[in-house]
Short mmCIF file of C-alpha atoms and ligand atoms in Angstrom, two decimals:
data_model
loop_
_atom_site.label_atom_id
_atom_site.label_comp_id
_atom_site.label_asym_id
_atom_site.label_seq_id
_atom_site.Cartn_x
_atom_site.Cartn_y
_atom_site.Cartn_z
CA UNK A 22 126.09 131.11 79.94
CA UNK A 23 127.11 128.11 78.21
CA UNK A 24 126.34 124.24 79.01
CA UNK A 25 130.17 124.15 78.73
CA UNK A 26 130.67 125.92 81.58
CA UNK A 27 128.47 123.19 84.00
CA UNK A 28 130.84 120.28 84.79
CA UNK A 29 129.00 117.58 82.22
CA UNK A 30 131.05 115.42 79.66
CA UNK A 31 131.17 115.47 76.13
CA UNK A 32 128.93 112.28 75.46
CA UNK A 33 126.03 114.47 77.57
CA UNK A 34 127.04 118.15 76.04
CA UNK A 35 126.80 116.38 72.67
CA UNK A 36 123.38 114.80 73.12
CA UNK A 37 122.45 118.67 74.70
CA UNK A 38 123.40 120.19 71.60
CA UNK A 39 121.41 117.08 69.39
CA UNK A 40 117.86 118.66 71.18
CA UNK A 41 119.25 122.18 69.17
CA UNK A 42 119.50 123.85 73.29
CA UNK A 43 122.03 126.83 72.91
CA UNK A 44 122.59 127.73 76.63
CA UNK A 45 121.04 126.37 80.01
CA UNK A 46 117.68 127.56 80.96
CA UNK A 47 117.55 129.66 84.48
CA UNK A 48 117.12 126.20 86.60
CA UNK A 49 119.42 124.44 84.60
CA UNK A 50 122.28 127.05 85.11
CA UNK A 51 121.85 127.00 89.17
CA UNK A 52 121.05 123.22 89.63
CA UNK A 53 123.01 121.57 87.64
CA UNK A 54 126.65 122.64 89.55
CA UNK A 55 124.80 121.92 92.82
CA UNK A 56 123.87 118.54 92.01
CA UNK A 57 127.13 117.71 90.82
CA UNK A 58 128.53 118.69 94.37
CA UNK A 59 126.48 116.59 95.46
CA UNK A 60 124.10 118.27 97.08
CA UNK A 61 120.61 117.67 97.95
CA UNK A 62 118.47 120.39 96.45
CA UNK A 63 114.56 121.74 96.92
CA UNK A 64 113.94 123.40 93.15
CA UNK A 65 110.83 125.24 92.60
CA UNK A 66 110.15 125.10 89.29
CA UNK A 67 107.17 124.44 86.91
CA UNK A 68 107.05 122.38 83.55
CA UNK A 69 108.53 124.16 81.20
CA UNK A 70 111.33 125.95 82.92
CA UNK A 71 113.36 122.69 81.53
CA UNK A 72 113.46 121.17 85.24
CA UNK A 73 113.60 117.91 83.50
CA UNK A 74 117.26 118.36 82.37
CA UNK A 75 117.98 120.25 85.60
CA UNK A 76 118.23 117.20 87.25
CA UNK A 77 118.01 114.33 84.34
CA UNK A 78 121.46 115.60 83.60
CA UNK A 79 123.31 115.99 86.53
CA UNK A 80 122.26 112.81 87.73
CA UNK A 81 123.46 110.75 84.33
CA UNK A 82 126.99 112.83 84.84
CA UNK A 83 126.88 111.44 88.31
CA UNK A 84 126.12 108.12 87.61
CA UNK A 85 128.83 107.32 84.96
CA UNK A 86 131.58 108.72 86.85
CA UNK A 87 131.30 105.11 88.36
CA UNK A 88 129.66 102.64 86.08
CA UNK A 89 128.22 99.37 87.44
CA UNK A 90 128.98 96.55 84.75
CA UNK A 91 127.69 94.14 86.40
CA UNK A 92 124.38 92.47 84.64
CA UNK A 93 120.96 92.53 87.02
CA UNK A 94 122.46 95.43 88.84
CA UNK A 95 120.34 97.62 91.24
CA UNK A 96 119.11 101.13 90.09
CA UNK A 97 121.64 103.45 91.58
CA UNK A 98 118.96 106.57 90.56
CA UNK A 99 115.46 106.66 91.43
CA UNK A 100 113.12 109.71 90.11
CA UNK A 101 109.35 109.44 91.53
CA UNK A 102 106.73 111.55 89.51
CA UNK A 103 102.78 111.45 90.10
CA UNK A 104 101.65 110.25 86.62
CA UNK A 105 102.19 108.03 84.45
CA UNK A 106 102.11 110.20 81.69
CA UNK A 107 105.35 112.39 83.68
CA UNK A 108 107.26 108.89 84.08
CA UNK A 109 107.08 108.25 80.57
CA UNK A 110 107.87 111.59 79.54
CA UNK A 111 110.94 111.81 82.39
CA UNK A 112 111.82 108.14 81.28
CA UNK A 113 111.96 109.62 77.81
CA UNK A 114 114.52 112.71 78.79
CA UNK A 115 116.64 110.02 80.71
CA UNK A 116 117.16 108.35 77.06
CA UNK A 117 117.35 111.28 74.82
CA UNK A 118 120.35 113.07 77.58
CA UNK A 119 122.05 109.50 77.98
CA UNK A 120 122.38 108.38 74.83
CA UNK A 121 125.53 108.55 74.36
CA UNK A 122 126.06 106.96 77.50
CA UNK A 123 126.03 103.21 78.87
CA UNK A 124 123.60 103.59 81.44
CA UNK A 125 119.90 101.51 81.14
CA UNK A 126 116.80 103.14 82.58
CA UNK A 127 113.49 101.75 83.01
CA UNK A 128 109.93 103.08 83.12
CA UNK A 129 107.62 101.79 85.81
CA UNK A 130 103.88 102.69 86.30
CA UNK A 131 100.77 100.76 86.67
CA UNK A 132 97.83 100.14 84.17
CA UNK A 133 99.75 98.08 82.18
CA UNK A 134 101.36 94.65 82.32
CA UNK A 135 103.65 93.81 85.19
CA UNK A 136 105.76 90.79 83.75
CA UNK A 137 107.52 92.98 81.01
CA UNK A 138 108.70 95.19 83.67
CA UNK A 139 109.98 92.33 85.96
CA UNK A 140 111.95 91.03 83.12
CA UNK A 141 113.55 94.29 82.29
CA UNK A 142 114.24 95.08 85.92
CA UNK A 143 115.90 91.38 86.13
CA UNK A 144 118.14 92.35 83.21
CA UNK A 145 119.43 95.29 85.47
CA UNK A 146 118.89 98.84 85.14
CA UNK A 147 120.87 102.00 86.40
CA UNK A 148 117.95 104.93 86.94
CA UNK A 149 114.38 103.92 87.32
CA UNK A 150 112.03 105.86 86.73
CA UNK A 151 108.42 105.11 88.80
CA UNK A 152 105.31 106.20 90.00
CA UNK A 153 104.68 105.05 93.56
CA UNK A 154 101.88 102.53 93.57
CA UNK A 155 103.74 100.29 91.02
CA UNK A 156 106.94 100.70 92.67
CA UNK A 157 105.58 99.65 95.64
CA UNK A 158 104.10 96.27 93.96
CA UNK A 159 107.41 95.56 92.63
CA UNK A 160 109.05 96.09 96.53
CA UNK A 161 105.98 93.93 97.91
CA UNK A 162 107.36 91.34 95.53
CA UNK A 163 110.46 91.64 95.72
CA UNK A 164 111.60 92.64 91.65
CA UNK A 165 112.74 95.49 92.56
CA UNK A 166 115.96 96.09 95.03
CA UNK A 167 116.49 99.92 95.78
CA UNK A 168 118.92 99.21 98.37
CA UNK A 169 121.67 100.53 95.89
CA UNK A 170 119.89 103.65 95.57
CA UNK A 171 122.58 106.76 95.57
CA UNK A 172 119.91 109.38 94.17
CA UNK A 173 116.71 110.45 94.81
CA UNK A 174 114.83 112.95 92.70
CA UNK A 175 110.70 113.49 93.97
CA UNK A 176 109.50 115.04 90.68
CA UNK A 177 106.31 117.59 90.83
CA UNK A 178 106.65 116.76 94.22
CA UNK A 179 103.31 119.23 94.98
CA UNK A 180 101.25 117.25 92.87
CA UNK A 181 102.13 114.09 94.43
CA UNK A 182 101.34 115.50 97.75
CA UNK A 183 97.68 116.63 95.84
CA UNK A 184 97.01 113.16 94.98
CA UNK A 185 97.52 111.70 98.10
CA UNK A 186 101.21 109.46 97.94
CA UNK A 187 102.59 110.85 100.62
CA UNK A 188 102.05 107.31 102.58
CA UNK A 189 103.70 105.69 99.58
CA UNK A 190 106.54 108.00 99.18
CA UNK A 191 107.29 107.12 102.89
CA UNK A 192 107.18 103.36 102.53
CA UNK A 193 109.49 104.13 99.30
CA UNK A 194 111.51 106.29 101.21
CA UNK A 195 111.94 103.34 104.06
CA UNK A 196 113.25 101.07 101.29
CA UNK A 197 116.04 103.35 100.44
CA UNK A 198 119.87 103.49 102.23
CA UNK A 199 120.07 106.08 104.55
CA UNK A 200 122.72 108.06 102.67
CA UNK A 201 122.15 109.20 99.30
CA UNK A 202 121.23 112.37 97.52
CA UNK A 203 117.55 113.82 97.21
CA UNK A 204 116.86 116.10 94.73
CA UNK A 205 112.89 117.62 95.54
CA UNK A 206 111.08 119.37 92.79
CA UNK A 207 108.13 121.21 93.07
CA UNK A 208 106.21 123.91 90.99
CA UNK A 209 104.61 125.08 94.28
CA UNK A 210 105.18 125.37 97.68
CA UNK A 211 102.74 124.70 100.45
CA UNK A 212 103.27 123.41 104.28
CA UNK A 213 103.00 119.71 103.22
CA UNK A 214 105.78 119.99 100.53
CA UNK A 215 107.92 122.00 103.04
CA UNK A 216 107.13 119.52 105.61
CA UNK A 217 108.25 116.73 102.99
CA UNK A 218 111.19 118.59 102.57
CA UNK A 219 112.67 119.04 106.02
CA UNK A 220 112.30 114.61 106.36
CA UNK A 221 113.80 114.42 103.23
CA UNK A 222 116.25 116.82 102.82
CA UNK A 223 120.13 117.22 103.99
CA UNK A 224 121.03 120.47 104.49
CA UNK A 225 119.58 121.64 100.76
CA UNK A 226 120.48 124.23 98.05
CA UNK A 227 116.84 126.09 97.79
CA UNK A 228 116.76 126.86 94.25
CA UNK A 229 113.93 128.58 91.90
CA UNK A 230 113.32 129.06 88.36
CA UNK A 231 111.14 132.14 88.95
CA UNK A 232 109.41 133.68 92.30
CA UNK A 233 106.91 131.41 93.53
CA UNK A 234 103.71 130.95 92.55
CA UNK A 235 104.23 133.43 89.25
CA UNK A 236 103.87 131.85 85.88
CA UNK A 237 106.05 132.26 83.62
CA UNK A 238 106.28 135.74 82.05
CA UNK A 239 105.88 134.75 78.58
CA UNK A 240 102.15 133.94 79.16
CA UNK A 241 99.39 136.93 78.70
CA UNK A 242 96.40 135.77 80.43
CA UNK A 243 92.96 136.88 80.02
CA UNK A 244 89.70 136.03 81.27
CA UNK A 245 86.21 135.77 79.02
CA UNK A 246 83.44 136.55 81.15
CA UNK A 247 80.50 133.90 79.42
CA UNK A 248 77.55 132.07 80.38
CA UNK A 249 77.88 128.32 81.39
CA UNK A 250 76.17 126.98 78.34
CA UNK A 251 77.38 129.48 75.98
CA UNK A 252 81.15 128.30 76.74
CA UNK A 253 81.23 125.95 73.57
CA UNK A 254 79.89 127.88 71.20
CA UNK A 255 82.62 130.56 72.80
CA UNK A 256 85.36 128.18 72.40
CA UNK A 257 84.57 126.94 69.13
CA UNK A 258 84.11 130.72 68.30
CA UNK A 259 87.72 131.36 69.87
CA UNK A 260 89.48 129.02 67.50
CA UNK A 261 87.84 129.62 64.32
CA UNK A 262 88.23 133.43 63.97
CA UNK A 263 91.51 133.24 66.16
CA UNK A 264 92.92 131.13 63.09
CA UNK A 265 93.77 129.17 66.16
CA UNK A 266 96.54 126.29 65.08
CA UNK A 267 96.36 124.08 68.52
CA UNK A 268 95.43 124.13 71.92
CA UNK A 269 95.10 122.48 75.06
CA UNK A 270 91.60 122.81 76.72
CA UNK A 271 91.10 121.65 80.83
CA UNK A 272 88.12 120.73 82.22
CA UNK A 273 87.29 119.53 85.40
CA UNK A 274 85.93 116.34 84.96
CA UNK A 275 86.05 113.23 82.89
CA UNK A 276 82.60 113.29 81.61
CA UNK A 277 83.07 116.87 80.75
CA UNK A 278 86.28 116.64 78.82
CA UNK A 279 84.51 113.73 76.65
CA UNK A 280 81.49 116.13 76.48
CA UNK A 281 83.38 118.76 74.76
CA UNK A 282 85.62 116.64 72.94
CA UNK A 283 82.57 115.80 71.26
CA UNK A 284 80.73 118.79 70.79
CA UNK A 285 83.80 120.20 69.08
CA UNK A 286 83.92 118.00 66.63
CA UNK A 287 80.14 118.65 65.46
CA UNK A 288 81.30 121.83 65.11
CA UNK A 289 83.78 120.98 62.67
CA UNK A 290 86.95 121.10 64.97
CA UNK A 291 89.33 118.23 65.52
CA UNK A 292 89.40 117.40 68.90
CA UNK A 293 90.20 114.33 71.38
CA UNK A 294 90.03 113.97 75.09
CA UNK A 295 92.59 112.29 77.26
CA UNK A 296 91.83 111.50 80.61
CA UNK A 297 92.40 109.10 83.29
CA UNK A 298 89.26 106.40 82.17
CA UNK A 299 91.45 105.92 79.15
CA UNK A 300 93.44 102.92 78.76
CA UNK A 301 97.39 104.26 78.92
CA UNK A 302 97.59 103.14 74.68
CA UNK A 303 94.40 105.61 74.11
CA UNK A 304 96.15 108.19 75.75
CA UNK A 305 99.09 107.60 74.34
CA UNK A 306 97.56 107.61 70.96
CA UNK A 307 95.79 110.66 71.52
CA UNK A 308 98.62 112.88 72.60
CA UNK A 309 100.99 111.25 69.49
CA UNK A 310 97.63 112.67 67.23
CA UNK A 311 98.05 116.32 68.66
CA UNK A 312 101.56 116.21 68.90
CA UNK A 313 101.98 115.39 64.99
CA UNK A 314 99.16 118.12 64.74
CA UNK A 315 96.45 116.20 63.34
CA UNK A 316 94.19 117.16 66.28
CA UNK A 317 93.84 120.64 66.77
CA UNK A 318 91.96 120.82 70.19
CA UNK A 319 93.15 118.27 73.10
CA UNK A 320 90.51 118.78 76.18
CA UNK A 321 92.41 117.28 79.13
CA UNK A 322 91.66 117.03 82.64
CA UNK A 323 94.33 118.14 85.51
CA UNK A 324 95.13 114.93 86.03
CA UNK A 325 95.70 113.42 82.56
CA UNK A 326 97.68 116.68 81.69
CA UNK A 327 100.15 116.33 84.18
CA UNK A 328 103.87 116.67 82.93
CA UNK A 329 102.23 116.52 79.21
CA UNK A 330 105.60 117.53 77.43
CA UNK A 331 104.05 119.33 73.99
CA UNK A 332 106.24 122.07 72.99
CA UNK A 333 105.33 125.67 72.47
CA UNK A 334 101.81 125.47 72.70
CA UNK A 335 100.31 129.01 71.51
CA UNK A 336 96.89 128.56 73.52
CA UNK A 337 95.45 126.55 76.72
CA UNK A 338 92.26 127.17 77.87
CA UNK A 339 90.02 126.77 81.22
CA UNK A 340 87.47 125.55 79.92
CA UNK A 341 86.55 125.15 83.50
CA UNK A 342 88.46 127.10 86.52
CA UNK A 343 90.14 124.68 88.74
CA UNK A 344 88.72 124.80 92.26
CA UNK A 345 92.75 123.87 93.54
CA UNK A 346 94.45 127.90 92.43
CA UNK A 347 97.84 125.59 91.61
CA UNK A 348 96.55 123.88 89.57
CA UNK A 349 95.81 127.09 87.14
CA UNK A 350 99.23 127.81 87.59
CA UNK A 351 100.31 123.94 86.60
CA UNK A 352 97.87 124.17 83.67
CA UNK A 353 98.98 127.40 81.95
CA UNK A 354 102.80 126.23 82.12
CA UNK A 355 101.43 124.57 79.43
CA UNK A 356 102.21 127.18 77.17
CA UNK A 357 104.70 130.28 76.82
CA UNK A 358 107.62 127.74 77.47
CA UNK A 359 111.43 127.89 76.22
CA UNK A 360 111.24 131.20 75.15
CA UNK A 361 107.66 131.18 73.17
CA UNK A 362 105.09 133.14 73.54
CA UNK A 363 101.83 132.33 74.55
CA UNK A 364 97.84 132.89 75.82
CA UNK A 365 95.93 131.29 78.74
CA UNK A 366 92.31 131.98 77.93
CA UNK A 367 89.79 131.16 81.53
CA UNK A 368 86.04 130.95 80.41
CA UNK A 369 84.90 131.84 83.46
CA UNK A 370 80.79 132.05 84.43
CA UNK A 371 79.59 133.93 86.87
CA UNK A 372 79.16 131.02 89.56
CA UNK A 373 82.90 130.38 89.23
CA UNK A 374 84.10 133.69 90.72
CA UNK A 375 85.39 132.32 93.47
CA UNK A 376 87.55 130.14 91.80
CA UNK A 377 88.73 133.47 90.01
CA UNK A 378 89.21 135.41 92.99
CA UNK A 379 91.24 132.34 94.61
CA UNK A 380 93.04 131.83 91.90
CA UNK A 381 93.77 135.58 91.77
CA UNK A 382 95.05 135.57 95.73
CA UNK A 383 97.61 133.23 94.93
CA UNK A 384 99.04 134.89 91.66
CA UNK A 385 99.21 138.06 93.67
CA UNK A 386 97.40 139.91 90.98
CA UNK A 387 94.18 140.51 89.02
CA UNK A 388 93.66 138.95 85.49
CA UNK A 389 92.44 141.12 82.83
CA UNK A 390 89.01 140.53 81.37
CA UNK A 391 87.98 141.04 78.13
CA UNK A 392 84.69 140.42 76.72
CA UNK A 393 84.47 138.94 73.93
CA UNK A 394 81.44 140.50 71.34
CA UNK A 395 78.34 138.37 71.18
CA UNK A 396 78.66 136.39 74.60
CA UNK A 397 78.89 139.14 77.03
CA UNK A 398 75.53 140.20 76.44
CA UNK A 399 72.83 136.65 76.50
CA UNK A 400 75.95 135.51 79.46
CA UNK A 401 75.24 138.48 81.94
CA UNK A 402 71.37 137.85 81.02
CA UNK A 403 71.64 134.52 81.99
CA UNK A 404 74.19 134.74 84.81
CA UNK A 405 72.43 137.11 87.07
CA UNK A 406 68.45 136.95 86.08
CA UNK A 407 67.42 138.62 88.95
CA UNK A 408 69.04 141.78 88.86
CA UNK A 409 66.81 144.93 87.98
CA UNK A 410 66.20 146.05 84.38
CA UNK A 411 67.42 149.46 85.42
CA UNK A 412 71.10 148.04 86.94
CA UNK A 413 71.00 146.12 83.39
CA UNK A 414 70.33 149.88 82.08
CA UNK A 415 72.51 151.28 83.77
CA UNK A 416 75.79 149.12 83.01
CA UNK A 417 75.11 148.38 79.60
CA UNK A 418 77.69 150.67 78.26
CA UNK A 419 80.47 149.19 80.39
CA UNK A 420 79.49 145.79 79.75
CA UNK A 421 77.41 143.46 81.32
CA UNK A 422 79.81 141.51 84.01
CA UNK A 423 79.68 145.26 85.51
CA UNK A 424 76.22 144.04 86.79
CA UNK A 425 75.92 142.81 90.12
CA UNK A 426 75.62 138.57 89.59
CA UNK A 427 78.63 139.03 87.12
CA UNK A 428 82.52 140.60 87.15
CA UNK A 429 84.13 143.43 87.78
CA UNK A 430 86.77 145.36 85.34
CA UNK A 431 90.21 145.42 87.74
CA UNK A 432 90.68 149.10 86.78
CA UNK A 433 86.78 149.73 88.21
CA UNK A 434 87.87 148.05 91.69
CA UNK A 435 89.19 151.34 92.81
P1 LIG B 568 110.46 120.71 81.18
O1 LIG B 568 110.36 121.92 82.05
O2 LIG B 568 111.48 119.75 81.67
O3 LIG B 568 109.11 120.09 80.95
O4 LIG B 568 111.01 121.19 79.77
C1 LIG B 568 110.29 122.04 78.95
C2 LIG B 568 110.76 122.01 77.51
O5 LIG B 568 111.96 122.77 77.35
C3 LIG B 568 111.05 120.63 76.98
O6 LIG B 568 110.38 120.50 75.76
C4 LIG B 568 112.56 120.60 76.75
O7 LIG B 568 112.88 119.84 75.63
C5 LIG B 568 112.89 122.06 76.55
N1 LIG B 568 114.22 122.42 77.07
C6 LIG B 568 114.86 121.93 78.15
N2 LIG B 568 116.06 122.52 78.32
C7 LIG B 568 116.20 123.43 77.33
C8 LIG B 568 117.21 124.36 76.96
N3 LIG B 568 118.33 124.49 77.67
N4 LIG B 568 117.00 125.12 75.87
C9 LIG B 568 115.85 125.00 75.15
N5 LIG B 568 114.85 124.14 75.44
C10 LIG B 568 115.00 123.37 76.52
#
């Protein structure tokens, strides 16, 4: 299959072959000719898949088949995403794919200055590309007019859902002409995203990058069985006699991703944390540190890591499971993406097995476990104290997560 073969003009097939893509990735190949039709369309597809271009590029073809001169026009595109980190990143594709074009975008998301974006809004824009809250302060005060609004694209429309903007996607979605094209992507789907989708969508093309709820293939995961306070010394462990060269490490919360950040570096290992307390320049500055690869660990929470575009990561790690199963799913899209290769490593202690086995139910499968030397043995001791020296005994040779406060081998189930 070649982007040829999709309906896009030269100035877009050019800028295509600029970012060195050969052919169009799975989603690309079946959305793009929808959304050219015209179509409204409900994609399932993760980060990583390239759902950015799915619809990035479709939409730019669309939009300079009949270019707007005028100056202080309305955007005639709109693409919602839950983060800020995802607008800028989106906002980003938008300029890279149109390039070569004569369309203006703009990026819109709060925790930074207003004015600047009222100014470039004034000065006219074709696609704009938001998150919800500061869209809506721009409606409230009128700097924004999305009455010329001809297409809609809800980006990681799941995780919006998650964080609670469904009441501001529906006062968006009030502000916006009846008739125009919506374009709904979603790594997951759940009742409220399907509900989303029958008020939103005309008659769609139901389109996925791979089954549902299945990461991609490219990504072995494992789980490490360890004691809660023996995870760092694991992790730092991991990297150092993995040779590791970078990786992305979740944690729950905010204090915890600091924690670690922290601890890894007294153990010699370069390391930041990104998170939602930071001001958007911190982040920023701590994601352009990893990216040019002077950071080797970047300990994120689920929030903060949302739509972080970093290419071919080799490792992520749960640090921490993720009570919400998607969100394991969002997190190790992280790696084995475009083709690469790549691990998702869960430290898992024993009073997180229920996150496991959740997390388990929804990929349809089990994870395999693998102990790692050193930490199976003081982790077991210290995850399940009160079992009986002769159970201890007893599993030793299979390993201690055998024992009854701790895990069981997938292949011992049965
Ligand atoms: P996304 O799923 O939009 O986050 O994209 C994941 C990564 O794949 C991004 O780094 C893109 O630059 C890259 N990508 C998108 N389309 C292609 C393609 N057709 N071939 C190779 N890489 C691609």
């Amino acid at each position: 299959m070649s982007f040829d073969l999709l309906g896009l003009r030269a100035e877009l097939l050019k800028a295509v072959e600029g970012e060195g893509y050969t052919e169009p990735t799975p989603i690309q190949a079946k959305t793009i000719p929808v959304i050219l039709e015209g179509r409204d369309v409900m994609a399932g597809a993760q980060t990583g898949t390239g759902k950015t271009a799915a619809f990035t590029l479709p939409m730019l073809e669309i939009l300079s088949r009949s270019r707007h001169e005028q100056r202080g026009r309305a955007p005639r595109a709109l693409v919602l995403t839950p983060t800020r980190e995802l607008a800028a990143q989106v906002g980003e594709s938008v300029r890279t794919y149109g390039r070569n074009l004569r369309l203006w975008a703009a990026i819109i998301y709060g925790g930074v200055g207003i004015n600047p974006q009222i100014d470039e809004l004034r000065r006219g824009v074709d696609i704009l590309v938001a998150t919800p809250g500061r869209l809506l302060d721009h409606a409230g005060q009128r700097t924004v007019d999305l009455s010329k609004v001809e297409i809609l694209v809800l980006d990681e429309a799941d995780r919006m859902l998650d964080m609670g903007f469904i009441h501001d996607i529906r006062r968006v979605l009030k502000l916006l002409p009846g008739k125009r094209q919506n374009l709904l992507f979603s790594a997951t789907y759940n009742d409220e995203v399907k509900r989303l989708a029958d008020g939103l969508l005309h008659e769609p093309a139901v389109l996925e990058a791979a089954r549902r709820n299945t990461p991609a293939e490219a990504v072995s995961q494992v789980v490490h069985p360890v004691g809660q306070t023996r995870k760092r010394e694991l992790l730092s462990h991991l990297v150092k006699s993995g040779g590791w060269r970078q990786a992305l490490v979740f944690t729950r919360t905010k204090h915890g991703a600091n924690r670690l950040s922290e601890q890894l570096l007294k153990d010699g290992i370069s390391s930041t944390a990104i998170h939602g307390n930071k001001s958007q320049s911190a982040r920023t500055r701590a994601l352009a540190e990893f990216k040019k690869g002077s950071v080797k660990v970047l300990v994120a929470t689920d929030i903060a890591a949302r739509g972080l575009d970093i290419e071919s990561l080799p490792h992520v790690v749960n640090y921490d499971l993720p009570n919400v199963p998607e969100d394991y799913i969002h997190r190790i899209g992280r790696t084995g993406r475009a083709g690469a290769g790549g691990t998702a490593l869960s430290l898992v202690s024993p009073e997180e097995r229920e996150h496991l086995t959740n997390i388990q139910r929804l990929l349809g499968r089990k994870i395999q476990v693998e102990e790692v030397p050193g930490f199976q043995h003081e982790a077991s001791q210290k995850a399940a104290p009160a079992a009986p020296r002769a159970a201890h005994q007893r599993d030793a040779g299979k390993g201690r997560f055998n024992s009854p406060g701790g895990f069981r081998r997938p292949s011992r189930r049965h």
